[in-house]
CSV table of C-alpha atoms in Angstrom, one decimal:
chain,number,residue,atom,x,y,z
A,1,UNK,CA,69.5,207.2,133.1
A,2,UNK,CA,68.1,210.5,134.4
A,3,UNK,CA,68.3,213.7,132.4
A,4,UNK,CA,68.4,217.3,133.7
A,5,UNK,CA,64.7,217.6,132.9
A,6,UNK,CA,63.7,214.5,134.8
A,7,UNK,CA,66.0,215.5,137.7
A,8,UNK,CA,64.3,218.8,137.9
A,9,UNK,CA,60.9,217.2,137.9
A,10,UNK,CA,61.9,214.7,140.6
A,11,UNK,CA,63.2,217.6,142.8
A,12,UNK,CA,60.1,219.7,142.2
A,13,UNK,CA,58.0,216.7,143.3
A,14,UNK,CA,60.1,216.3,146.4
A,15,UNK,CA,59.5,220.0,147.3
A,16,UNK,CA,55.8,219.6,147.0
A,17,UNK,CA,55.8,216.5,149.1
A,18,UNK,CA,57.9,218.3,151.7
A,19,UNK,CA,55.4,221.1,151.8
A,20,UNK,CA,52.7,218.6,153.0
A,21,UNK,CA,54.6,218.5,156.3
A,22,UNK,CA,54.4,222.3,156.7
A,23,UNK,CA,50.7,223.2,156.5
A,24,UNK,CA,51.4,226.7,157.9
A,25,UNK,CA,54.2,227.4,155.4
A,26,UNK,CA,58.0,226.9,155.2
A,27,UNK,CA,60.9,229.0,154.1
A,28,UNK,CA,63.2,228.1,151.1
A,29,UNK,CA,66.0,227.2,153.6
A,30,UNK,CA,63.7,224.8,155.5
A,31,UNK,CA,62.5,223.1,152.3
A,32,UNK,CA,66.1,222.8,151.1
A,33,UNK,CA,67.1,221.0,154.3
A,34,UNK,CA,64.0,218.8,154.1
A,35,UNK,CA,64.8,217.7,150.6
A,36,UNK,CA,68.5,217.7,150.6
A,37,UNK,CA,68.7,220.3,147.8
A,38,UNK,CA,70.9,223.3,147.6
A,39,UNK,CA,69.1,226.5,148.7
A,40,UNK,CA,69.7,228.1,145.3
A,41,UNK,CA,68.2,225.0,143.5
A,42,UNK,CA,65.2,224.9,145.8
A,43,UNK,CA,64.6,228.6,145.3
A,44,UNK,CA,64.7,228.3,141.5
A,45,UNK,CA,62.3,225.3,141.5
A,46,UNK,CA,59.9,227.0,143.9
A,47,UNK,CA,59.9,230.1,141.7
A,48,UNK,CA,58.9,227.9,138.7
A,49,UNK,CA,56.2,226.1,140.8
A,50,UNK,CA,54.9,229.5,141.9
A,51,UNK,CA,54.5,230.7,138.3
A,52,UNK,CA,52.3,227.6,137.7
A,53,UNK,CA,50.4,228.2,140.9
A,54,UNK,CA,51.5,224.9,142.4
A,55,UNK,CA,52.9,226.8,145.4
A,56,UNK,CA,52.1,230.2,146.8
A,57,UNK,CA,53.9,232.7,149.0
A,58,UNK,CA,52.5,233.5,152.5
A,59,UNK,CA,53.9,235.5,155.4
A,60,UNK,CA,55.2,232.2,156.9
A,61,UNK,CA,56.9,231.1,153.6
A,62,UNK,CA,55.9,228.8,150.8
A,63,UNK,CA,52.6,226.9,150.9
A,64,UNK,CA,50.9,224.5,148.5
A,65,UNK,CA,49.0,226.4,145.8
A,66,UNK,CA,45.6,226.6,144.2
A,67,UNK,CA,46.5,224.6,141.1
A,68,UNK,CA,47.0,221.5,143.3
A,69,UNK,CA,43.5,222.0,144.8
A,70,UNK,CA,42.0,222.3,141.3
A,71,UNK,CA,43.8,219.1,140.1
A,72,UNK,CA,42.8,217.2,143.3
A,73,UNK,CA,39.2,218.2,142.8
A,74,UNK,CA,39.1,216.5,139.4
A,75,UNK,CA,40.8,213.3,140.6
A,76,UNK,CA,38.8,210.1,141.2
A,77,UNK,CA,40.4,208.1,144.0
A,78,UNK,CA,38.2,205.1,143.1
A,79,UNK,CA,38.7,205.1,139.3
A,80,UNK,CA,40.9,202.0,139.2
A,81,UNK,CA,38.7,200.0,141.5
A,82,UNK,CA,35.5,201.1,139.6
A,83,UNK,CA,37.0,200.0,136.3
A,84,UNK,CA,38.2,196.7,137.7
A,85,UNK,CA,34.8,196.1,139.3
A,86,UNK,CA,32.6,197.0,136.3
A,87,UNK,CA,32.8,193.7,134.5
A,88,UNK,CA,32.4,191.8,137.7
A,89,UNK,CA,29.3,193.8,138.7
A,90,UNK,CA,27.8,193.3,135.2
A,91,UNK,CA,28.4,189.6,135.4
A,92,UNK,CA,26.9,189.3,138.8
A,93,UNK,CA,23.8,191.4,137.9
A,94,UNK,CA,23.2,189.3,134.8
A,95,UNK,CA,23.7,186.0,136.7
A,96,UNK,CA,21.6,186.9,139.7
A,97,UNK,CA,19.1,189.1,137.8
A,98,UNK,CA,19.3,191.7,140.5
A,99,UNK,CA,21.1,195.0,140.9
A,100,UNK,CA,24.7,194.6,142.1
A,101,UNK,CA,26.7,197.4,143.7
A,102,UNK,CA,30.1,198.3,145.1
A,103,UNK,CA,30.6,200.5,148.1
A,104,UNK,CA,33.7,201.8,149.9
A,105,UNK,CA,34.2,202.7,153.5
A,106,UNK,CA,34.9,206.3,154.4
A,107,UNK,CA,36.0,208.0,157.5
A,108,UNK,CA,33.2,208.9,160.0
A,109,UNK,CA,32.4,206.0,159.6
A,110,UNK,CA,30.5,206.3,156.3
A,111,UNK,CA,30.1,204.5,153.1
A,112,UNK,CA,30.0,205.6,149.5
A,113,UNK,CA,28.4,203.6,146.7
A,114,UNK,CA,30.8,204.0,143.8
A,115,UNK,CA,29.4,201.6,141.1
A,116,UNK,CA,26.3,199.7,140.2
A,117,UNK,CA,25.1,197.3,137.5
A,118,UNK,CA,21.4,196.6,137.1
A,119,UNK,CA,19.8,193.2,136.4
A,120,UNK,CA,17.3,192.7,133.6
A,121,UNK,CA,14.2,193.1,135.8
A,122,UNK,CA,12.6,196.5,135.9
A,123,UNK,CA,10.9,196.2,139.3
A,124,UNK,CA,13.3,197.4,142.0
A,125,UNK,CA,15.7,199.4,139.8
A,126,UNK,CA,17.1,202.3,141.8
A,127,UNK,CA,20.4,204.1,141.1
A,128,UNK,CA,22.2,204.1,144.4
A,129,UNK,CA,25.5,205.6,143.2
A,130,UNK,CA,26.4,208.7,145.2
A,131,UNK,CA,23.3,208.6,147.4
A,132,UNK,CA,23.6,209.1,151.2
A,133,UNK,CA,23.1,205.9,153.2
A,134,UNK,CA,22.2,205.4,156.8
A,135,UNK,CA,24.7,202.8,158.1
A,136,UNK,CA,22.2,201.1,160.5
A,137,UNK,CA,19.7,200.8,157.6
A,138,UNK,CA,22.0,199.4,154.9
A,139,UNK,CA,23.5,196.0,154.5
A,140,UNK,CA,26.8,197.6,153.4
A,141,UNK,CA,26.6,200.0,156.3
A,142,UNK,CA,26.2,197.1,158.7
A,143,UNK,CA,29.5,195.7,157.3
A,144,UNK,CA,31.2,199.0,158.2
A,145,UNK,CA,29.6,199.0,161.7
A,146,UNK,CA,30.9,195.5,162.2
A,147,UNK,CA,34.4,196.8,161.9
A,148,UNK,CA,34.0,198.9,165.1
A,149,UNK,CA,34.7,197.5,168.5
A,150,UNK,CA,31.8,197.1,170.9
A,151,UNK,CA,32.7,200.4,172.7
A,152,UNK,CA,33.1,202.2,169.4
A,153,UNK,CA,29.7,200.9,168.2
A,154,UNK,CA,28.1,202.0,171.4
A,155,UNK,CA,29.6,205.5,171.1
A,156,UNK,CA,28.5,205.6,167.4
A,157,UNK,CA,24.9,204.8,168.5
A,158,UNK,CA,24.9,207.5,171.2
A,159,UNK,CA,26.4,210.0,168.8
A,160,UNK,CA,24.3,209.3,165.7
A,161,UNK,CA,21.0,208.4,167.4
A,162,UNK,CA,19.9,206.1,164.5
A,163,UNK,CA,16.6,207.2,163.1
A,164,UNK,CA,13.6,205.0,162.4
A,165,UNK,CA,12.9,204.8,158.7
A,166,UNK,CA,10.3,202.0,158.7
A,167,UNK,CA,8.7,199.8,161.4
A,168,UNK,CA,11.5,197.3,160.7
A,169,UNK,CA,14.4,199.7,161.3
A,170,UNK,CA,16.8,198.7,164.1
A,171,UNK,CA,17.5,201.8,166.2
A,172,UNK,CA,18.2,200.9,169.8
A,173,UNK,CA,21.6,199.9,171.2
A,174,UNK,CA,20.3,196.5,172.1
A,175,UNK,CA,18.9,195.8,168.6
A,176,UNK,CA,22.0,197.0,166.8
A,177,UNK,CA,24.4,195.3,169.1
A,178,UNK,CA,22.7,191.9,168.4
A,179,UNK,CA,22.5,192.6,164.7
A,180,UNK,CA,26.2,193.7,164.3
A,181,UNK,CA,27.3,190.7,166.4
A,182,UNK,CA,25.4,188.5,163.9
A,183,UNK,CA,27.2,190.2,161.0
A,184,UNK,CA,30.6,189.7,162.6
A,185,UNK,CA,29.9,186.0,163.2
A,186,UNK,CA,28.7,185.1,159.7
A,187,UNK,CA,30.8,187.5,157.8
A,188,UNK,CA,28.0,189.1,155.7
A,189,UNK,CA,25.0,191.3,156.3
A,190,UNK,CA,21.4,191.6,155.2
A,191,UNK,CA,18.7,194.3,155.2
A,192,UNK,CA,15.0,193.5,155.3
A,193,UNK,CA,12.8,196.5,154.7
A,194,UNK,CA,14.7,198.5,157.3
A,195,UNK,CA,15.3,201.5,155.1
A,196,UNK,CA,12.3,201.3,152.8
A,197,UNK,CA,9.2,199.0,152.8
A,198,UNK,CA,9.7,196.4,150.2
A,199,UNK,CA,13.4,196.8,149.8
A,200,UNK,CA,16.0,194.2,150.8
A,201,UNK,CA,19.7,193.8,150.3
A,202,UNK,CA,22.7,191.6,151.1
A,203,UNK,CA,26.4,192.6,151.3
A,204,UNK,CA,29.7,191.0,151.8
A,205,UNK,CA,33.1,192.6,152.6
A,206,UNK,CA,36.2,192.7,150.4
A,207,UNK,CA,39.5,192.7,152.3
A,208,UNK,CA,43.2,193.2,151.4
A,209,UNK,CA,46.0,190.9,152.3
A,210,UNK,CA,46.1,192.4,155.7
A,211,UNK,CA,42.5,191.7,156.4
A,212,UNK,CA,41.6,195.4,156.2
A,213,UNK,CA,38.1,196.3,154.8
A,214,UNK,CA,38.6,197.9,151.4
A,215,UNK,CA,35.1,197.7,149.8
A,216,UNK,CA,31.7,196.1,150.1
A,217,UNK,CA,29.9,194.1,147.4
A,218,UNK,CA,26.2,193.7,147.5
A,219,UNK,CA,22.8,193.1,145.9
A,220,UNK,CA,19.5,194.9,146.4
A,221,UNK,CA,16.0,194.4,145.1
A,222,UNK,CA,12.4,193.7,146.2
A,223,UNK,CA,12.2,191.9,149.5
A,224,UNK,CA,9.7,189.4,148.2
A,225,UNK,CA,12.2,188.3,145.4
A,226,UNK,CA,15.6,188.3,147.0
A,227,UNK,CA,16.9,184.8,147.8
A,228,UNK,CA,19.8,185.3,150.2
A,229,UNK,CA,21.5,181.9,149.9
A,230,UNK,CA,21.7,182.1,146.1
A,231,UNK,CA,22.8,185.7,146.2
A,232,UNK,CA,25.5,185.0,148.8
A,233,UNK,CA,27.0,182.4,146.5
A,234,UNK,CA,27.2,185.0,143.7
A,235,UNK,CA,28.8,187.5,146.1
A,236,UNK,CA,31.4,185.1,147.2
A,237,UNK,CA,32.3,184.5,143.6
A,238,UNK,CA,32.4,188.2,142.9
A,239,UNK,CA,34.6,188.9,146.0
A,240,UNK,CA,37.1,186.2,144.9
A,241,UNK,CA,37.3,188.0,141.5
A,242,UNK,CA,38.0,191.4,143.1
A,243,UNK,CA,40.1,190.5,146.2
């Protein structure tokens, strides 16, 4: 059963959500209509939210306030996924004796590596979390590029002009079209010294029940040491645990 306090909180949240639809501001009357609240009730709640800097007044009316921006800046959208993936990554890194990592697709397209667990070997240890990655020179990046249509991929290549990082980097439209078609066909991607001499990696996509790409699981290590078939089996097991 709701109480006056919970009712007030629910109504305040409704006002904040309504304000998302009015980036240039909205009057009290407009917000009251949008939420189904009485204008007097909406006005009282907006005044309280204003005191806490959750909303601010502008010439056009009420707008979302600075406190929401400060809270959003501290939020971690991947916290739940990172926590769920940590034991899986640690298990994979221990079993495969190579660094295991988890990346997520971002608009652009881009990827962000959000978690990593290192194997017991010292050679090849690099912390990839938060580092910028060239999509064409990354196994995880190739997974993201494989989500594009042929025309979108061609447009991306024209726009980004993939840079050559090593003699092995694939940079031309012909090279990347063939490589991405291979990734689509087999469902996983590899990297062989295309971003750095001596570095190799393998990655596999994670998808939700609709088939949408949600994350990418992968291994990286010295090219001379990575055994793709064995690592792929580990990745399939890890993806089953996370999907």
